[in-house]
JSON list of C-alpha atoms in Angstrom, two decimals:
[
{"chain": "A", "resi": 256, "resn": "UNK", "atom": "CA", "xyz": [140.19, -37.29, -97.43]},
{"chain": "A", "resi": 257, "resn": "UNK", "atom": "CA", "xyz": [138.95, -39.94, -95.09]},
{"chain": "A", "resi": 258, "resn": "UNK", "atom": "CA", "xyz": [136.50, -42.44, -95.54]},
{"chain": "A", "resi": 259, "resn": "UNK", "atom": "CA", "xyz": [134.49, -40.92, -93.49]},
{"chain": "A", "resi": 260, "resn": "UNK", "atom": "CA", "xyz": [134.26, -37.58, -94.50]},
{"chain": "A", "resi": 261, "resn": "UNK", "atom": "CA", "xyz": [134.11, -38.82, -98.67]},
{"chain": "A", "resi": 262, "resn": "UNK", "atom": "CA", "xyz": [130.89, -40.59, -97.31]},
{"chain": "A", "resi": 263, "resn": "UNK", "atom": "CA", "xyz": [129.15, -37.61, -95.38]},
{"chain": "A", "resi": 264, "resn": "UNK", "atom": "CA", "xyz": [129.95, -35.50, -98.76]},
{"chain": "A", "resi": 265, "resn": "UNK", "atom": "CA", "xyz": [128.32, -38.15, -101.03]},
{"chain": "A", "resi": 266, "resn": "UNK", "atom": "CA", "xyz": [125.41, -38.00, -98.50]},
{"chain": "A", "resi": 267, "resn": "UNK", "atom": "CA", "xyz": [124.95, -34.57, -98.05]},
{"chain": "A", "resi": 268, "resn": "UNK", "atom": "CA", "xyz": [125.22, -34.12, -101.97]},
{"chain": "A", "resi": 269, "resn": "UNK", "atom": "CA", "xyz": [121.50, -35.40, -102.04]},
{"chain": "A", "resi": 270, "resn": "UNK", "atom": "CA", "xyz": [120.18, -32.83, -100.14]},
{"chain": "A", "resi": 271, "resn": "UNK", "atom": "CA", "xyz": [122.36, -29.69, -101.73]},
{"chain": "A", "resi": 272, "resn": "UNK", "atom": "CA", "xyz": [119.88, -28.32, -104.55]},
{"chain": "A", "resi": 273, "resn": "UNK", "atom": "CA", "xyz": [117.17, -28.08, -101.70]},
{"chain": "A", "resi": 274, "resn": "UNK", "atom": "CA", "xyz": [119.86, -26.19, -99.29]},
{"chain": "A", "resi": 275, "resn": "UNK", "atom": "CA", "xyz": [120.84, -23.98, -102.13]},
{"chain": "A", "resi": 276, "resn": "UNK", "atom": "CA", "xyz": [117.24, -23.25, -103.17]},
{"chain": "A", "resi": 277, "resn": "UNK", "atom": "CA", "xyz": [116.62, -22.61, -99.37]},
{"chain": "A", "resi": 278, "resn": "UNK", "atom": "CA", "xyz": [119.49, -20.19, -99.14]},
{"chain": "A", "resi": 279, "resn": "UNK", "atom": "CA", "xyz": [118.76, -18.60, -102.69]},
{"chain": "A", "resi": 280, "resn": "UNK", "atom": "CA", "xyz": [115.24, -18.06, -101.24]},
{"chain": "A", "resi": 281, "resn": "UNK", "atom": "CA", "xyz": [116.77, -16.31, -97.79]},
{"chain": "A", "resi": 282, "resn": "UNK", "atom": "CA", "xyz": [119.35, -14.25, -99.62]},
{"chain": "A", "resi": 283, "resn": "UNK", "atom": "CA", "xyz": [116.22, -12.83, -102.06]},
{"chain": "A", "resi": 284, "resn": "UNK", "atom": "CA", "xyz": [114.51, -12.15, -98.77]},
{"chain": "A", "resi": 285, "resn": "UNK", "atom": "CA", "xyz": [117.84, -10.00, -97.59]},
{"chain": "A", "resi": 286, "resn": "UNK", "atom": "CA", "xyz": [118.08, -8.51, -101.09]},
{"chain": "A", "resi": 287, "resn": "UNK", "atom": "CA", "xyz": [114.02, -6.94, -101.49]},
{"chain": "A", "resi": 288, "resn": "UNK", "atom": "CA", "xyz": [114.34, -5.92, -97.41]},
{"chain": "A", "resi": 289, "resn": "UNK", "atom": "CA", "xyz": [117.46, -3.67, -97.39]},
{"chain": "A", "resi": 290, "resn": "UNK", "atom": "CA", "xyz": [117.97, -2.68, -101.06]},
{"chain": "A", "resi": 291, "resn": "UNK", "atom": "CA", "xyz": [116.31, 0.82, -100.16]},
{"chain": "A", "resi": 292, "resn": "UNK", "atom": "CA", "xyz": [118.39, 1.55, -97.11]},
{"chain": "A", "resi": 293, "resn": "UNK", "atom": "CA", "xyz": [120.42, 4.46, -96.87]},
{"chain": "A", "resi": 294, "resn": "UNK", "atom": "CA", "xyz": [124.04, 3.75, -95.63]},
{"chain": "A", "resi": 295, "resn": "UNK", "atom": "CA", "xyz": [123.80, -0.32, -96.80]},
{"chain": "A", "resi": 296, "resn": "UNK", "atom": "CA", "xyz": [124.69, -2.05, -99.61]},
{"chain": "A", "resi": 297, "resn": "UNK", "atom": "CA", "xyz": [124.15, -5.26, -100.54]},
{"chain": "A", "resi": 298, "resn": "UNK", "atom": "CA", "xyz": [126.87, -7.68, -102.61]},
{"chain": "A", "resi": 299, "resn": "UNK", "atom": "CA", "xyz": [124.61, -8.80, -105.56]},
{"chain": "A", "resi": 300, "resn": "UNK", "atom": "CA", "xyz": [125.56, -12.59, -106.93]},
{"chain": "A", "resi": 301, "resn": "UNK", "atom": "CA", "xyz": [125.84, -12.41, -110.77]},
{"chain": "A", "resi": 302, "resn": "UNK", "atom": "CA", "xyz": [122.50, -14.28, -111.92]},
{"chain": "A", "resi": 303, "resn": "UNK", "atom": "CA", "xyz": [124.59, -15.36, -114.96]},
{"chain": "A", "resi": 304, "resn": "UNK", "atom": "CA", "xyz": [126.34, -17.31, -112.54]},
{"chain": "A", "resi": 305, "resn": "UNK", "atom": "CA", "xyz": [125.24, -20.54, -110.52]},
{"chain": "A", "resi": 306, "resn": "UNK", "atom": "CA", "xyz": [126.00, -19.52, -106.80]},
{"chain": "A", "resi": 307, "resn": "UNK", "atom": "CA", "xyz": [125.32, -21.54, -103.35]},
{"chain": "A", "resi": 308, "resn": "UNK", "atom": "CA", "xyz": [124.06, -18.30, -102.21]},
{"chain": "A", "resi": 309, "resn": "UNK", "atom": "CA", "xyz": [125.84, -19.40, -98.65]},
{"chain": "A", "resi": 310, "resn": "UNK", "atom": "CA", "xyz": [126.64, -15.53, -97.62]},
{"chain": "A", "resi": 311, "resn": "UNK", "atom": "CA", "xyz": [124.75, -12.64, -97.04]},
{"chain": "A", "resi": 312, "resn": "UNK", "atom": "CA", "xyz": [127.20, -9.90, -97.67]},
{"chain": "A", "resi": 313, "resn": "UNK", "atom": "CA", "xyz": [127.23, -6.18, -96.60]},
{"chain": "A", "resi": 314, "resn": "UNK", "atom": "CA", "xyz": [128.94, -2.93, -97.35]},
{"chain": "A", "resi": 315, "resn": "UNK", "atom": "CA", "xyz": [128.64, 0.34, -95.31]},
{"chain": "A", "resi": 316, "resn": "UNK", "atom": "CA", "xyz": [128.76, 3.83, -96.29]},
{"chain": "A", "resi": 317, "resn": "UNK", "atom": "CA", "xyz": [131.94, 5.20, -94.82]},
{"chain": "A", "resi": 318, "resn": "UNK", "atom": "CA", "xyz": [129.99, 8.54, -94.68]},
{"chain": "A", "resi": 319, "resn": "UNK", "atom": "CA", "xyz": [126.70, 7.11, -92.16]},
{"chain": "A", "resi": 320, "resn": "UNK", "atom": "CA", "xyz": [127.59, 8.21, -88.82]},
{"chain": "A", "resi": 321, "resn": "UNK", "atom": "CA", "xyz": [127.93, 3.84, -87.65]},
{"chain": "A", "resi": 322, "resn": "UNK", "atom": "CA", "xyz": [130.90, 2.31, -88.93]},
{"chain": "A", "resi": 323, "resn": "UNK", "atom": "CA", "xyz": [130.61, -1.50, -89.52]},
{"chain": "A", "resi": 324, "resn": "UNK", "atom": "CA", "xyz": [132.61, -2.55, -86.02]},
{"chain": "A", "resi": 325, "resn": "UNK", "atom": "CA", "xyz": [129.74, -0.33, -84.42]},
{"chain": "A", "resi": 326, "resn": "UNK", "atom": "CA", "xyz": [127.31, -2.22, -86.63]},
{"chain": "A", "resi": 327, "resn": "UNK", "atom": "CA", "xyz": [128.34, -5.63, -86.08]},
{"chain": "A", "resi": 328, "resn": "UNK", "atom": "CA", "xyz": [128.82, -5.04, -82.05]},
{"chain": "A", "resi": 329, "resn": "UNK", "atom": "CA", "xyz": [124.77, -3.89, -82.08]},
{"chain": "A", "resi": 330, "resn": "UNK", "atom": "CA", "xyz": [123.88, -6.63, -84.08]},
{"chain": "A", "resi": 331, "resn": "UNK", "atom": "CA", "xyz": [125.91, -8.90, -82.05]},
{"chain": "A", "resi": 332, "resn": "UNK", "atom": "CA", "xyz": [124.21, -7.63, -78.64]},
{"chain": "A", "resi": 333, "resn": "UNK", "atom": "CA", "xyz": [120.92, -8.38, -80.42]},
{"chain": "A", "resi": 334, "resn": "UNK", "atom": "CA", "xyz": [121.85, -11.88, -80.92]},
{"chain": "A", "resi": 335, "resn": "UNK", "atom": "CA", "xyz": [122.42, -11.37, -84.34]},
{"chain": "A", "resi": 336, "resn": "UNK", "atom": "CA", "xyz": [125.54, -13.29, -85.24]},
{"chain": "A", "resi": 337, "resn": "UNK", "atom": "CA", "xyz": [126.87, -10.69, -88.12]},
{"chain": "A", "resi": 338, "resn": "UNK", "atom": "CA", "xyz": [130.80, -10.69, -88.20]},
{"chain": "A", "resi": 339, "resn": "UNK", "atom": "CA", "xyz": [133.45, -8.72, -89.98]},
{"chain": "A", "resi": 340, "resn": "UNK", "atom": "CA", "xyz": [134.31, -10.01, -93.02]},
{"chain": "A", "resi": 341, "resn": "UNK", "atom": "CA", "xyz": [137.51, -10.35, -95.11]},
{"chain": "A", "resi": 342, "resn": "UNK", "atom": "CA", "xyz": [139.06, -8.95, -91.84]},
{"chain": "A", "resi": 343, "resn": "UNK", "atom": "CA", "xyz": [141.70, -8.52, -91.42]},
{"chain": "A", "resi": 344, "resn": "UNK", "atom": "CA", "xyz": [142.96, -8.60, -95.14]},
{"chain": "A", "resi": 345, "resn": "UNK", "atom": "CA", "xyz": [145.23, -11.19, -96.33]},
{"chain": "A", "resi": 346, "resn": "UNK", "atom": "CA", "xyz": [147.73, -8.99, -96.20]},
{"chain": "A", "resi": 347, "resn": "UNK", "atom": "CA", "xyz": [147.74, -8.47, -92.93]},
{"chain": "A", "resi": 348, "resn": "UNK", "atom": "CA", "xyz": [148.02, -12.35, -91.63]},
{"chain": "A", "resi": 349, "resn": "UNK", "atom": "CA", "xyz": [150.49, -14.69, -91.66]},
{"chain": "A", "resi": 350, "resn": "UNK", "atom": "CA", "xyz": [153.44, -15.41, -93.64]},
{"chain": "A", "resi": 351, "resn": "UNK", "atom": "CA", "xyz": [152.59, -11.95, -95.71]},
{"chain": "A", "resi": 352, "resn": "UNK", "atom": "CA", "xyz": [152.55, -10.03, -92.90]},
{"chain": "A", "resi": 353, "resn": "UNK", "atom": "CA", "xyz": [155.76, -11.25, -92.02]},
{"chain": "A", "resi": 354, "resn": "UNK", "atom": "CA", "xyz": [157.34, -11.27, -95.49]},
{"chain": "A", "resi": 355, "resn": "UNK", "atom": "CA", "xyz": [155.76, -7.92, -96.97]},
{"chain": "A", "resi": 356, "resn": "UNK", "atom": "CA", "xyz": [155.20, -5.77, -93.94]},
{"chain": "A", "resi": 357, "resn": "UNK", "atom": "CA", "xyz": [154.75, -2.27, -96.38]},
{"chain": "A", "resi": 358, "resn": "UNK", "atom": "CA", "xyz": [152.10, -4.30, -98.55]},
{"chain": "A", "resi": 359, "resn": "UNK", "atom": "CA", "xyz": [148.84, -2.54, -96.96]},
{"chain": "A", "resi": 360, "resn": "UNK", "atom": "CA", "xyz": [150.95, 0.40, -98.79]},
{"chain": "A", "resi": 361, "resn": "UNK", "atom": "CA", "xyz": [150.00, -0.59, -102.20]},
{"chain": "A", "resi": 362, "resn": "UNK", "atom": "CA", "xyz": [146.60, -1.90, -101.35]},
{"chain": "A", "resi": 363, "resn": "UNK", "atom": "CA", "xyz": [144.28, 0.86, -100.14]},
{"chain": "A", "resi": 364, "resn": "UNK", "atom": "CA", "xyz": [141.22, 0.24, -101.62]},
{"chain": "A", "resi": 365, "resn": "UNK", "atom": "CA", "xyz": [141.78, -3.26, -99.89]},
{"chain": "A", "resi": 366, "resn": "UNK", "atom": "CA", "xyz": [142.26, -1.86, -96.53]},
{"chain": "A", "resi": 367, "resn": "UNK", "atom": "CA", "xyz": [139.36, 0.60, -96.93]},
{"chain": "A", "resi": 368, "resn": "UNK", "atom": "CA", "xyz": [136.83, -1.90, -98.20]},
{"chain": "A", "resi": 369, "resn": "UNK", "atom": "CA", "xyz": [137.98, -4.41, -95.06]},
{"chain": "A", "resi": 370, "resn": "UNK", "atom": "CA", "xyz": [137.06, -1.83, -92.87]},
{"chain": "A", "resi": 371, "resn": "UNK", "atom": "CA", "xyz": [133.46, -1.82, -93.80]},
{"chain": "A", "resi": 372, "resn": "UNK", "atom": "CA", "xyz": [132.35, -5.45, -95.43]},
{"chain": "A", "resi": 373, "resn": "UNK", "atom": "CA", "xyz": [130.46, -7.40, -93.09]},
{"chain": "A", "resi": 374, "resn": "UNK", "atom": "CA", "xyz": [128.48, -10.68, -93.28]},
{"chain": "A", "resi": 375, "resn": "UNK", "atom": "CA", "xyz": [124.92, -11.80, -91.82]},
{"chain": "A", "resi": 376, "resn": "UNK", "atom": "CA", "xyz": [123.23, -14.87, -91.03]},
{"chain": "A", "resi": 377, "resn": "UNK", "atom": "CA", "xyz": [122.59, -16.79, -94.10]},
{"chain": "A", "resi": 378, "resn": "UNK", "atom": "CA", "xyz": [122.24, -19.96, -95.71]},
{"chain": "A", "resi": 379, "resn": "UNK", "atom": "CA", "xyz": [119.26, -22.65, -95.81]},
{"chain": "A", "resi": 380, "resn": "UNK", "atom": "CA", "xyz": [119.42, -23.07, -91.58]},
{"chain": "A", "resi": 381, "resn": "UNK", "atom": "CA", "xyz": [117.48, -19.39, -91.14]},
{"chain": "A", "resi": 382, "resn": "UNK", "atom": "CA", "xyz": [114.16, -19.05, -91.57]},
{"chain": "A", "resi": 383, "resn": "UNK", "atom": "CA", "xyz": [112.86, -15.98, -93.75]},
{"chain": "A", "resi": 384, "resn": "UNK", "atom": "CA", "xyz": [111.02, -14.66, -90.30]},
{"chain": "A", "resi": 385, "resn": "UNK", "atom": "CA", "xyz": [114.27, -14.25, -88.82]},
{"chain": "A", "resi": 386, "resn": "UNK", "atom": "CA", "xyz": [115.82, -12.68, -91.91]},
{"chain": "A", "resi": 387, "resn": "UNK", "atom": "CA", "xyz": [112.61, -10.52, -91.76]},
{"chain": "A", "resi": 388, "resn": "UNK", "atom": "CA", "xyz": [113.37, -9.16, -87.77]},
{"chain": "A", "resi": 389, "resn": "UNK", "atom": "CA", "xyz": [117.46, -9.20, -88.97]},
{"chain": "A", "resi": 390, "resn": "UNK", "atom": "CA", "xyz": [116.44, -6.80, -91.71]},
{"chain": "A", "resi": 391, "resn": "UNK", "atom": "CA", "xyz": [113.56, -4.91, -89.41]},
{"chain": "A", "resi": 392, "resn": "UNK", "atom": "CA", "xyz": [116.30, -3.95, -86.72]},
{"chain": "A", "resi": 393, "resn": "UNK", "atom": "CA", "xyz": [119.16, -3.10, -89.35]},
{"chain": "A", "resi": 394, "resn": "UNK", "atom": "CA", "xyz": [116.16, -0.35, -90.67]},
{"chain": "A", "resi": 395, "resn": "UNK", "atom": "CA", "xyz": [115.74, 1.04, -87.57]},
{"chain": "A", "resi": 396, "resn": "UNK", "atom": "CA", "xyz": [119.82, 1.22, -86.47]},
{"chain": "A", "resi": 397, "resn": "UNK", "atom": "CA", "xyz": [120.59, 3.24, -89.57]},
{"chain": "A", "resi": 398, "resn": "UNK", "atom": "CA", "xyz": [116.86, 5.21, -89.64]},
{"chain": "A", "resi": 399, "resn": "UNK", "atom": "CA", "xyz": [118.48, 6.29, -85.70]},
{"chain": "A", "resi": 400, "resn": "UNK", "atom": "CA", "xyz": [122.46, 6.18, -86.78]},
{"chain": "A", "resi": 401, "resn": "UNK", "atom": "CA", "xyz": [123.17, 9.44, -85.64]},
{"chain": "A", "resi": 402, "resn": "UNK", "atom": "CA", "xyz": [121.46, 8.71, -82.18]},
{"chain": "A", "resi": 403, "resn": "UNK", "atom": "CA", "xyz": [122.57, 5.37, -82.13]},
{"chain": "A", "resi": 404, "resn": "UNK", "atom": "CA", "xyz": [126.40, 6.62, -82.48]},
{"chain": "A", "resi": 405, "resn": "UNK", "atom": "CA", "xyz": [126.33, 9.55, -80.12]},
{"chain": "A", "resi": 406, "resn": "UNK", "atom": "CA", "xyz": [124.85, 7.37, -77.57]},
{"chain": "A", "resi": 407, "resn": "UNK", "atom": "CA", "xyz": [127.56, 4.89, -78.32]},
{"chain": "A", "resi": 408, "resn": "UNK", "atom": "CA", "xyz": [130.27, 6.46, -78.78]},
{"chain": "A", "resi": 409, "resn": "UNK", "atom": "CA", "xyz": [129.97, 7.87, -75.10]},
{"chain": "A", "resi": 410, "resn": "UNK", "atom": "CA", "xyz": [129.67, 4.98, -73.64]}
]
């Protein structure tokens, strides 16, 4: 490690319990907003554990008629910045991909679950308002998911 970057750490270590507190607070916003929403599911941090709370993590229903790709893409158009995540699976990049070309073979739940994890903008740099509109337009996507799709899907 440089120098330079060993000092940035040391002075950005002064100002981590306030980011994580921040980020804690926006991930609790996430957490009361979509825990009652058909077709998402949000990755819970173990409160036995100390976390950063730096992600914002969810899962879609394989059965709700928007995949995740469809998801993200919407989001993305509403200058949400949601991206897959975990995608593509280890697996499936470089050297393993290479060296163990049959692996996906033996790792199914792995290739299912990468097809429908994505993450949203978290942290301590959004404010809970924005978290608030995130979580207002992911409600109304999957209230209108079967609209939503067909529409989309024709496109």
């Amino acid at each position: 490690m440089s120098e330079i970057a060993a000092a940035l750490g040391l002075v950005n270590l002064d100002a981590f319990e306030h980011h994580m507190k921040r980020a804690k607070q926006n991930y609790e916003i996430y957490r009361v907003n979509l825990e009652n929403v058909d077709g998402v599911a949000l990755e819970l941090f173990d409160e036995s554990e100390r976390n950063n709370y730096q992600y914002a993590v969810l899962q879609i229903d394989p059965e709700i008629a928007l995949s995740r790709d469809e998801l993200v893409e919407i989001l993305c158009a509403e200058n949400v910045l949601a991206r897959r995540y975990f995608y593509p699976g280890c697996h499936l990049m470089e050297p393993y991909r290479s060296r163990m070309p049959t692996a996906g073979n033996s790792l199914p739940r792995t290739s299912e679950l990468t097809s429908r994890v994505l993450v949203l903008p978290a942290g301590s740099s959004i404010t809970g308002e924005q978290i608030n509109r995130v979580c207002s337009l992911i409600k109304f996507i999957f209230r209108k998911a079967n609209i939503i799709s067909e529409k989309y899907r024709k496109m």
